[in-house]
XYZ file of C-alpha atoms in Angstrom:
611
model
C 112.264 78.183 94.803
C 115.714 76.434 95.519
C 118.638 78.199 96.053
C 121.304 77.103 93.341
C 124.177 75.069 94.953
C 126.681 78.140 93.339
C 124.433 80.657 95.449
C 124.572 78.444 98.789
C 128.021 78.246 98.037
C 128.808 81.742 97.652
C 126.526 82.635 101.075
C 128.375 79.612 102.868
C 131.554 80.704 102.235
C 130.566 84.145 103.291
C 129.465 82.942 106.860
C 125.543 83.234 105.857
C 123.036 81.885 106.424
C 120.709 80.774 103.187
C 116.651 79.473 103.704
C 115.609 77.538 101.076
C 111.852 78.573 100.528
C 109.443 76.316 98.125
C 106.703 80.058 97.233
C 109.268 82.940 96.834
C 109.887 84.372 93.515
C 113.440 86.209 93.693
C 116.055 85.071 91.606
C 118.379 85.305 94.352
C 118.845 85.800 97.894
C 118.535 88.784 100.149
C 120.694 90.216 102.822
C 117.988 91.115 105.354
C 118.583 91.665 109.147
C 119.370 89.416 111.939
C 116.321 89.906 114.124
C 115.939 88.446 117.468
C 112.459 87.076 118.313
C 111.094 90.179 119.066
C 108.864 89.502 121.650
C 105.849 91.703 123.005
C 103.748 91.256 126.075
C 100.898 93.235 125.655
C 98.226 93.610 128.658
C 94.484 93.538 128.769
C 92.005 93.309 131.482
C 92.087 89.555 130.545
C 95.669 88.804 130.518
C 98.722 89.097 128.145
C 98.844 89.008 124.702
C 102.470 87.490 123.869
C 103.541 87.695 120.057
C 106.442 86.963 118.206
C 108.391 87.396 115.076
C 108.299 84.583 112.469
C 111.756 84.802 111.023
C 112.637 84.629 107.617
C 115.218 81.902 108.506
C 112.966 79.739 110.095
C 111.994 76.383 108.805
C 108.384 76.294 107.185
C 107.543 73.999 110.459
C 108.956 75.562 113.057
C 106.768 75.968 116.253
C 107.077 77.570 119.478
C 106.744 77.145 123.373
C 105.692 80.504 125.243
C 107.731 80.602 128.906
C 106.515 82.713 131.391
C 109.499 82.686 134.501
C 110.392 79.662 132.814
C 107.007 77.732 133.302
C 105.634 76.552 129.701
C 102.519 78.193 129.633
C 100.806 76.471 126.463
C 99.836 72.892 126.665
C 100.710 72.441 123.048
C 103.448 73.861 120.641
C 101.810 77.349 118.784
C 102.069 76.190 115.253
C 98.865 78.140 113.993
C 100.204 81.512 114.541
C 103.106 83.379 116.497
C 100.614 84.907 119.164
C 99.116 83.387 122.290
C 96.368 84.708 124.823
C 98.197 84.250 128.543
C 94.705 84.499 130.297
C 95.024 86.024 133.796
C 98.448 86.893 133.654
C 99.695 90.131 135.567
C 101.253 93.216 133.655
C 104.453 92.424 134.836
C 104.924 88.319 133.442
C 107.941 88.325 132.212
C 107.905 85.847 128.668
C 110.412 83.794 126.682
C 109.549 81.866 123.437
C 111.440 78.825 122.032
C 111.214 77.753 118.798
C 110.518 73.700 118.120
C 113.177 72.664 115.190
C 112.615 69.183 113.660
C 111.250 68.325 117.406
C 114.289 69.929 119.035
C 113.435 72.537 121.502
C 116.022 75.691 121.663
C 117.301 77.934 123.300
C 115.197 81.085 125.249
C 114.309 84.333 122.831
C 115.246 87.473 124.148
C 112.636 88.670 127.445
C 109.944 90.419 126.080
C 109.060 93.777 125.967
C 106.239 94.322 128.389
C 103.058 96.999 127.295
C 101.889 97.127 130.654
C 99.380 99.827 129.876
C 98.922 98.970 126.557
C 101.680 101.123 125.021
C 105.305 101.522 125.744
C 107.291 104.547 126.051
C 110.597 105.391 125.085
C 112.249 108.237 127.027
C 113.616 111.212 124.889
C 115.576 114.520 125.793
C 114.654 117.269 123.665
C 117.364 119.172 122.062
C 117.622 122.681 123.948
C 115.614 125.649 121.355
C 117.253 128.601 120.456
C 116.497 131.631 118.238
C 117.308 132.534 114.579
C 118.978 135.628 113.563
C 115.786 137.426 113.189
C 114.659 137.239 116.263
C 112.307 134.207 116.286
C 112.339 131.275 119.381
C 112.094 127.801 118.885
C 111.895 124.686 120.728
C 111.422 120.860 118.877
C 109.178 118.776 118.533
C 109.859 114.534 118.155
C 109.304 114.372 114.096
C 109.655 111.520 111.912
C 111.353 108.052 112.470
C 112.556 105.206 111.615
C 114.259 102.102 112.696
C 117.618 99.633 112.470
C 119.706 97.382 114.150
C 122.389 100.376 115.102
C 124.500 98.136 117.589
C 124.054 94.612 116.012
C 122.568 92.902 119.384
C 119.327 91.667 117.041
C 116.907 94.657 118.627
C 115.951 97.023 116.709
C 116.808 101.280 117.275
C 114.952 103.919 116.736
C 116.175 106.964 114.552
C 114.304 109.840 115.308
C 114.378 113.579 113.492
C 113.395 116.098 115.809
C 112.574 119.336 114.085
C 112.211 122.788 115.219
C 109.075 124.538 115.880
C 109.698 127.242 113.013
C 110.425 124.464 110.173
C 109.198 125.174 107.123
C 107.817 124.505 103.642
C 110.135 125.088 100.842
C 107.366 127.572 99.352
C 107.857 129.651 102.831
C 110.656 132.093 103.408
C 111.995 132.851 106.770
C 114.931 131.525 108.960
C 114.372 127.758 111.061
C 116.417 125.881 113.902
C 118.881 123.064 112.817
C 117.274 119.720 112.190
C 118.915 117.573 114.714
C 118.605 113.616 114.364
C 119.349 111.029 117.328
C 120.109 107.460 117.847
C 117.960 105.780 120.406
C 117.581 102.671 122.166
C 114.214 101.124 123.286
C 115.260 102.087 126.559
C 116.052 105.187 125.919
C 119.691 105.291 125.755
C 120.705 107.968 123.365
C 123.762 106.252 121.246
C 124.537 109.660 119.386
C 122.937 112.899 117.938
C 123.645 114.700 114.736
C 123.280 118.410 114.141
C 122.691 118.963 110.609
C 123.768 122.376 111.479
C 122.491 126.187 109.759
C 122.959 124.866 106.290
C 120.617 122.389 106.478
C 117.158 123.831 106.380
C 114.452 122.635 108.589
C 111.102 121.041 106.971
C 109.500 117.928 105.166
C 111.366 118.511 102.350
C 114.706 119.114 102.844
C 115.905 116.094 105.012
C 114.958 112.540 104.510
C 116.578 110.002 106.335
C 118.085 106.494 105.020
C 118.395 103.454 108.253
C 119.656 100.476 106.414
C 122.502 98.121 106.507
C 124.287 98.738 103.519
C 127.260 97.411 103.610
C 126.105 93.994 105.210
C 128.268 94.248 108.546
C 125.393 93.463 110.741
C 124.624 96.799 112.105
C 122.775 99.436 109.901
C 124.236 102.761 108.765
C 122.300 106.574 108.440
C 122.445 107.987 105.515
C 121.702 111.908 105.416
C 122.210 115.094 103.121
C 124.638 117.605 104.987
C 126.807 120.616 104.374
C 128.855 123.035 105.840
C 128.737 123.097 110.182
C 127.144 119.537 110.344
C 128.262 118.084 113.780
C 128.182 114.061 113.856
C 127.759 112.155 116.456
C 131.292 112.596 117.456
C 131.750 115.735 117.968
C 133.237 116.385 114.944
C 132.168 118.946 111.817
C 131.754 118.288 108.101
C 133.188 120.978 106.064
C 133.652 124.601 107.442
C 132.464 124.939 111.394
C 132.233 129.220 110.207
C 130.547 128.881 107.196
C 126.426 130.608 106.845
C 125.078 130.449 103.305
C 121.524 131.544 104.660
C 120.315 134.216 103.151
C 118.328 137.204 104.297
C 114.900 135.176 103.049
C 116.335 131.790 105.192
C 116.868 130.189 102.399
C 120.145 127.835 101.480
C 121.430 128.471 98.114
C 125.076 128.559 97.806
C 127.572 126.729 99.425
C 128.773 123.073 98.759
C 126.189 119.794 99.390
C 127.273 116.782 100.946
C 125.953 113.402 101.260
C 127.267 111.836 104.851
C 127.096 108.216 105.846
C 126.786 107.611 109.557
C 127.846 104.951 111.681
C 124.340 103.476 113.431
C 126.154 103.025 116.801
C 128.544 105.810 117.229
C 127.018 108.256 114.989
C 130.261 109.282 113.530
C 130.620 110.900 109.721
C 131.895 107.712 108.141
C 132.130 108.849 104.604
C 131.265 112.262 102.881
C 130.802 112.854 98.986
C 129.268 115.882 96.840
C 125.911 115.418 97.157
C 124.954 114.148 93.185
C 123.304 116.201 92.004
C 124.653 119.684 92.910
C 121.825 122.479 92.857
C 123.488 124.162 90.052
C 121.341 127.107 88.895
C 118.540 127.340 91.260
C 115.766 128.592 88.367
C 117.247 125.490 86.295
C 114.566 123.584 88.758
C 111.296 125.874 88.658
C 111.896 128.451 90.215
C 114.268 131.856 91.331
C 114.142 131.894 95.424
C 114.418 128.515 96.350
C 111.465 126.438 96.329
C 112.054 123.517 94.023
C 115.442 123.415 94.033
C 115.407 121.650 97.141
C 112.808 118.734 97.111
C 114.442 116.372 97.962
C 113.407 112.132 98.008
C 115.280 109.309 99.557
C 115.200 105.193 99.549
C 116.778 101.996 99.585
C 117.001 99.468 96.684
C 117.687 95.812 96.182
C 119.136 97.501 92.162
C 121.316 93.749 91.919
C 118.763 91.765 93.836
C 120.625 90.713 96.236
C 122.322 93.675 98.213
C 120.797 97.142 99.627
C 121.831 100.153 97.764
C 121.079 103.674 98.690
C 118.495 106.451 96.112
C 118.862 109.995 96.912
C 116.955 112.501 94.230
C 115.994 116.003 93.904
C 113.735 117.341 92.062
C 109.878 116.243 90.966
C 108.353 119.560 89.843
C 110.308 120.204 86.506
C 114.372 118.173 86.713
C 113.938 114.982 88.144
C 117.601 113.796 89.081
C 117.941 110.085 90.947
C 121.382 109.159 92.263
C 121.749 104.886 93.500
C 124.975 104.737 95.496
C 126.461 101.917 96.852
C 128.016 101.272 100.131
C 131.195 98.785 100.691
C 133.646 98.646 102.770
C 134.091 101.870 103.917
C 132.925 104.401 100.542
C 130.730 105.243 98.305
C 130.749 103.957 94.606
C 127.660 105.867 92.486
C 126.261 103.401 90.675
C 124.264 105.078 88.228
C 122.438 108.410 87.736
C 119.261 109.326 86.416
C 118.727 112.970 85.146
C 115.436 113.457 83.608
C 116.903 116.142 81.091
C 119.759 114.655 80.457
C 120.500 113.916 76.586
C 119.191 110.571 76.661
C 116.014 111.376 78.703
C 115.658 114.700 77.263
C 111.922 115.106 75.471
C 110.859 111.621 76.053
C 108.317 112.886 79.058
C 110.261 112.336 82.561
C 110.785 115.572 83.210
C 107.485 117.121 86.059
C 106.598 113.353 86.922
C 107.667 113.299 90.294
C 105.664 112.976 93.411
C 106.097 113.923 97.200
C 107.492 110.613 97.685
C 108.323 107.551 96.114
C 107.693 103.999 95.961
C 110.545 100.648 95.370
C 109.965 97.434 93.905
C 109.814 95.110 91.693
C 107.947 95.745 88.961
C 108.807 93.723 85.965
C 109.698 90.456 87.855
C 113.309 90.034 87.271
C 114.386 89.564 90.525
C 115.745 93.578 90.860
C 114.073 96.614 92.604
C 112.600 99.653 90.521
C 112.090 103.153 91.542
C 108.919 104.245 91.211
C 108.954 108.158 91.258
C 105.513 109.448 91.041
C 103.984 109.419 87.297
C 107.077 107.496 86.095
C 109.339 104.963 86.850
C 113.223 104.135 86.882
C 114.429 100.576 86.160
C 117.158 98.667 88.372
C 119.999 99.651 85.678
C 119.117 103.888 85.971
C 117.462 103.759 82.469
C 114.013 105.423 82.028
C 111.004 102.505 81.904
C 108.159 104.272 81.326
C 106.429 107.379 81.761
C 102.570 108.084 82.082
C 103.252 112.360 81.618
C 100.160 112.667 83.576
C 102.630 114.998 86.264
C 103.186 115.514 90.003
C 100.869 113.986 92.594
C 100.694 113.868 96.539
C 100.671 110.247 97.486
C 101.008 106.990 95.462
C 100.937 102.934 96.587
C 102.923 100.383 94.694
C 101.565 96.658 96.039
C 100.176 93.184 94.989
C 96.610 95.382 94.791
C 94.775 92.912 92.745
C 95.676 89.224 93.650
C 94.081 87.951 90.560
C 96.922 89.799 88.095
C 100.238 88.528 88.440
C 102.867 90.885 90.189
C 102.696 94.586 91.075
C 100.070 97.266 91.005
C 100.212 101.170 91.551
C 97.572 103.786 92.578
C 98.626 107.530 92.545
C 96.905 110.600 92.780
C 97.450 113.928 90.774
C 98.078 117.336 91.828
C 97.409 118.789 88.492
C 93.848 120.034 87.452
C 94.581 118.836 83.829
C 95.346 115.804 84.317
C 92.967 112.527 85.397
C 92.605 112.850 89.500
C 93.480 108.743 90.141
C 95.466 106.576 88.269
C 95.620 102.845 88.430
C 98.545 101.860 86.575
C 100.370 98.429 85.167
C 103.769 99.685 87.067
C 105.402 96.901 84.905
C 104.453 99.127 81.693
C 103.413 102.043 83.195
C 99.683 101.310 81.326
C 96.747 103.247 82.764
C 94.312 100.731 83.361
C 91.831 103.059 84.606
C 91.597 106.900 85.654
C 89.012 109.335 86.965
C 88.986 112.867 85.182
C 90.575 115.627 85.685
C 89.324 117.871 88.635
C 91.290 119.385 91.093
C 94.416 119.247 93.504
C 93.646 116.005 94.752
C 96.162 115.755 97.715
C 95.334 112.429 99.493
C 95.000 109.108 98.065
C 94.935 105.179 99.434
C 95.130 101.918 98.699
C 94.512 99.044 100.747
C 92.325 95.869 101.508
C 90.387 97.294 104.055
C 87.163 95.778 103.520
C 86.941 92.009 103.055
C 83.871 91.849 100.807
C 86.201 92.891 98.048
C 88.545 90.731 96.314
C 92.046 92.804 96.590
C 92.628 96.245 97.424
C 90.440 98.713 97.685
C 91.134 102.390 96.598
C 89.973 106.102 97.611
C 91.037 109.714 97.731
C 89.725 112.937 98.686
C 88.600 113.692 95.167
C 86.043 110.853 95.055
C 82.995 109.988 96.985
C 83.470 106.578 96.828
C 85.618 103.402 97.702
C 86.627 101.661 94.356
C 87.797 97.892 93.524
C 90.834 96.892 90.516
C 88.516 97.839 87.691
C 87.870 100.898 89.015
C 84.055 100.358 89.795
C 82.675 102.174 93.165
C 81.963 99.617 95.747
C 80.360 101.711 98.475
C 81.137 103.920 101.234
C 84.098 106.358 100.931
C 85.950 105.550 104.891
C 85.706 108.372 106.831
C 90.221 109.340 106.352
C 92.332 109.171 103.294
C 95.550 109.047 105.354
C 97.733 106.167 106.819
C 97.156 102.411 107.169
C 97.861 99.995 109.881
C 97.413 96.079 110.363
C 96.056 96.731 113.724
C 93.188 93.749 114.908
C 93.353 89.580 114.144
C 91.686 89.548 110.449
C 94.406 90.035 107.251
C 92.304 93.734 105.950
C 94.041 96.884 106.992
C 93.020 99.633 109.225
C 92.698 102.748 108.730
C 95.382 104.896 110.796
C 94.792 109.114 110.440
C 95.845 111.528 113.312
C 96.496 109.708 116.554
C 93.613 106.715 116.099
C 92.925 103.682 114.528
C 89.547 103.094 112.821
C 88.520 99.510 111.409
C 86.461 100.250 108.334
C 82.653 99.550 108.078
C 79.990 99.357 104.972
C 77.890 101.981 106.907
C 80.804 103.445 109.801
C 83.869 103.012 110.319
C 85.124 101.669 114.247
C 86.974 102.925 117.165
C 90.078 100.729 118.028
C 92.458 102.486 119.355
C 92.887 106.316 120.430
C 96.691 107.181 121.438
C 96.877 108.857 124.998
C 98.657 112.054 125.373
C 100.381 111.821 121.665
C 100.603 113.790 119.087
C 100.434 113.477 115.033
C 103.375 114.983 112.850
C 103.505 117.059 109.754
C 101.005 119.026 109.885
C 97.485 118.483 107.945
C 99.545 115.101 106.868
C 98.780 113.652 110.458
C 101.019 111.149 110.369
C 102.792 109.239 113.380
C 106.424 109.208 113.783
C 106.390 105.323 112.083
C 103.885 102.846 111.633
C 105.098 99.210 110.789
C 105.633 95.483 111.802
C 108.544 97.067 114.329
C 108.489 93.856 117.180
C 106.164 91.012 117.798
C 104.221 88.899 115.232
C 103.216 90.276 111.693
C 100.873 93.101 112.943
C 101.651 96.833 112.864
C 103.284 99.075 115.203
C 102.154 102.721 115.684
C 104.464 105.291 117.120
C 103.405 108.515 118.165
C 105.298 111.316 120.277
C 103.822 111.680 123.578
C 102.448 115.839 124.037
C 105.322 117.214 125.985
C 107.852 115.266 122.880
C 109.536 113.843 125.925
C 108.713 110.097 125.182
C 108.031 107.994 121.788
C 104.857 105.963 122.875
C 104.109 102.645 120.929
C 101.098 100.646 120.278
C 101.408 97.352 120.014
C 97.918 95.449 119.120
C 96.005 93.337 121.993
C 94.059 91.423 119.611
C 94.511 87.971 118.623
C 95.497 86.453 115.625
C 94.923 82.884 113.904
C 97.342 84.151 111.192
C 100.909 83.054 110.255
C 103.394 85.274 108.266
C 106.785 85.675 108.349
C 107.893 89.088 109.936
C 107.591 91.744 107.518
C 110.742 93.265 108.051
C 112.233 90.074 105.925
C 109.942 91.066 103.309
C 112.466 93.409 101.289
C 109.867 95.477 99.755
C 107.935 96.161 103.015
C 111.615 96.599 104.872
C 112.388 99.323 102.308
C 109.217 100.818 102.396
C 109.617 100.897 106.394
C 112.829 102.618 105.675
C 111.862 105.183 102.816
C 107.910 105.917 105.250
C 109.911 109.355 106.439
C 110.438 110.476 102.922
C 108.386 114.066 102.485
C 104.757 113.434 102.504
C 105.083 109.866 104.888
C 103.118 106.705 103.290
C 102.910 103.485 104.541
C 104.871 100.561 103.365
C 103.316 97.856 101.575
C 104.853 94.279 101.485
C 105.911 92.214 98.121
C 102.616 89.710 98.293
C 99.072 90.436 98.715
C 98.011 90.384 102.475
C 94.091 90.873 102.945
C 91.396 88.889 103.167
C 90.965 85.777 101.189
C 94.734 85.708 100.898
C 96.377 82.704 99.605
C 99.229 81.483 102.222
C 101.627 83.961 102.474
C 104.720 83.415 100.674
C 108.164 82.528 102.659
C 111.306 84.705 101.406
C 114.711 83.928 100.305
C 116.626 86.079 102.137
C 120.066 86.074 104.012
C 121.280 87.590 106.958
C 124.830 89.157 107.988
């Protein structure tokens, strides 16, 4: 679409930058990140793979020289793709790229980030244990993560939650370390860490993470719950430095709430509010000692169209409540609130619908995000859309599933032995196209275009035997995990990604690609890395892993390549925000705005913005 002259205008007279696109479908344009090239130089026994990011503020025919020591290395311009095969090459060539505008060469990309083993590693310092007030000892271990532009060079930093070795489930009683949370640099320069402090319990539930430029300055903020005794990356504490509202079970139920923005670079408290909404009376949620009153979920929202805003909730099990806040120059404005018993909601079926995560996008095709929040869904304004009252699930995937049906489609799973184990579901209406009965506590499910002999996504979960298309009908082999996902070799299907290895999915077996060296997984039975996603290089996913000893984050980048052409996903707004909300309670991957898998029509270019 064209950008109206009053919107190129308006971004003009901002100091942006506006791409006019001919394929996207947003009403307006979006403030994404200013990226650098992102180059990679991965190593085989053959030579170096060298990819490269596809900006969303490239021209449509933009094309690209590869430099190694400032040699051009490819006898003709890469136009096909933004990968190319350096045959021979040594680990240590050291790459440019430079893009080809309207014939005019420019300027050298950033060096590029050499995998001369096939992975890289990012050094980390573990935070030093300690032991809780009963007695127990604890070290950490390199948790969840995700990534921003902290310092505004055009590189992206990692954000990385270590958590204690005694974290726990909300359902489990007992004291845990302080979740602390650093700021890192590929190299492994530590910008800042944040101590959430003893107020802040330890486990998958309690602290999700926000990385996001929200206010449009360039550099991206950190968004966190805190409370009393939180120490930013200053040096500084929120609220009382004294203050211990544990009680004798561990658990945190009295004392205020906050909700702390961070600066990315410094780590300093920027701004601190009540947290919205307060815990209140902790059996108001489900329960008397502490379980579901603090579930907490977390993402980031295009609500205008145009402009990140910020989703913090608590609650899925009984009270839903789902706060958007806005961040501009300096403080927070709440933009709406959502309260599932609320007077207007109250009765009409939102309350219990929640899931252990959520999903953003959107949905009915006005140009606005949604919040997708397990068996129902919020629209951009904060007013119910639509409810299925089929209850809590585990996982849930909100994509272009079906390329053949115009817009979004969603695939959940259901916790609840009375209601149907999958769900496909019109996310625009919340109709149930399809559903498998009742059974069980189904607690994985996936969907993905794994398997190219399938039109669209495919979908599985641990309560079925088989792998099923749109309609619902079984199409073979169930693949041997119901976990992660990862765009891992040269074709456009998905891999699957469970524990610490990558599996490419067969009619009869499923393939070896890749098995991480000396890594762990995270969360438990979840086995999930610290972040999967299109982090650097061309349109291909990233898997990061925690090395055994926690002292190093270890990324894969793939060696395989590509004939393929997208944009970088990360200017995809509904992949970026799923990148940002993957640490959110039980992790998913992120799944971008247009259907990517096999047979795939050309992928569309976005209208986006940048800082």
């Amino acid at each position: 679409m064209l950008l109206s002259t009053a919107v190129c205008g308006a971004l003009a007279a901002a100091g942006l930058t506006a791409l006019t696109a001919g394929t996207a479908s947003a009403a307006t344009a979006r403030q994404v990140e200013k990226l650098d090239r992102g180059v990679v130089s991965v190593h085989t026994d053959n030579g170096n793979l060298v990819g490269w990011r596809w900006l969303g503020t490239d021209p449509d025919n933009v094309s690209f020289n590869v430099y190694r020591g400032g040699t051009k290395v490819n006898s003709t311009p890469v136009t096909g793709s933004t990968n190319y095969f350096h045959s021979g090459a040594p680990n240590s060539a050291d790459y440019t790229v430079r893009a080809i505008v309207n014939g005019v060469e420019q300027a050298d990309s950033v060096h590029a980030i050499q995998f001369r083993t096939g992975y890289k590693d990012v050094p980390l310092t573990p935070p030093a244990g300690g032991t809780t007030p009963d007695g127990v000892a604890y070290t950490y271990e390199a948790n969840d993560a995700s990534v921003g532009d902290l310092d505004g060079d055009g590189a992206l930093d990692f954000v990385l939650k270590w958590q204690p070795t005694n974290a726990k489930d909300n359902s489990q009683s007992g004291y845990t370390g302080n979740t602390i949370v650093d700021g890192i640099r590929l190299d492994g320069t530590r910008l800042w860490r944040v101590d959430l402090g003893r107020n802040i319990r330890s486990g998958a539930h309690y602290t999700q993470f926000q990385v996001y430029d929200y206010d449009g300055d360039g550099r991206a903020e950190v968004a966190m719950k805190t409370a009393d005794a939180t120490t930013d990356g200053q040096g500084r504490v929120i609220g009382s430095a004294s203050a211990d509202h544990r009680n004798s079970s561990g658990y945190v139920l009295s004392g205020p709430e906050y909700l702390t923005m961070f600066n990315g670079q410094t780590g300093a408290a920027m701004g601190t509010v009540d947290y919205v909404p307060g815990r209140g009376t902790v059996s108001s949620w489900g329960d008397s000692y502490g379980n579901r009153v603090d579930r907490f979920l977390a993402g980031t929202a295009y609500l205008d169209g145009a402009r990140p805003s910020l989703i913090m909730a608590r609650g899925y099990y009984t009270r839903s409540v789902i706060a958007a806040w806005d961040w501009r120059n300096g403080a927070f404005t709440r933009r709406w609130t959502f309260d599932s018993s609320s007077s207007t909601n109250s009765g009409k079926g939102y309350d219990g619908q929640g899931s252990h995560s959520l999903s953003v996008g959107d949905v009915d095709n006005d140009g606005k995000d949604e919040i997708v929040y397990g068996a129902m869904a919020v629209d951009d304004n904060g007013n119910g859309l639509w409810t299925t009252r089929t209850g809590h699930g585990d996982a849930q995937h909100l994509g272009d599933l079906d390329p053949s049906h115009p817009g979004l489609e969603y695939f959940k799973v259901s916790e609840s032995t009375s209601q149907p184990a999958e769900l496909y579901i019109d996310p625009a209406s919340g109709h149930v196209d399809w559903s498998l009965a009742a059974c069980c506590d189904n607690g994985r499910g996936v969907a993905a275009d794994i398997w190219a002999g399938n039109d669209g996504a495919e979908v599985w979960s641990a309560a079925d035997t088989s792998v099923r298309d749109e309609s619902g009908a079984t199409k073979g082999r169930e693949p041997s995990s119901v976990n992660f996902l990862s765009w891992w070799d040269g074709d456009t299907s998905r891999e699957l990604l469970d524990g610490t290895h990558i599996d490419k999915y067969g009619t009869s077996s499923d393939t070896r690609l890749l098995t991480g060296s000396s890594v762990h997984s995270n969360n438990g039975t979840k086995a999930t890395p610290s972040l999967s996603g299109d982090i650097f290089g061309d349109w291909r996913e990233e898997v990061v892993w925690p090395t055994s000893d926690n002292r190093a984050l270890r990324i894969y980048s793939t060696p395989a390549e590509t004939t393929t052409r997208i944009t970088t996903l990360l200017h995809d707004t509904m992949y970026r925000t799923g990148l940002a909300w993957q640490n959110t309670a039980y992790n998913q991957p992120p799944h971008p705005s247009y259907h990517l898998g096999g047979g795939m029509r050309t992928a569309p270019r976005p209208t986006v913005y940048t800082p």
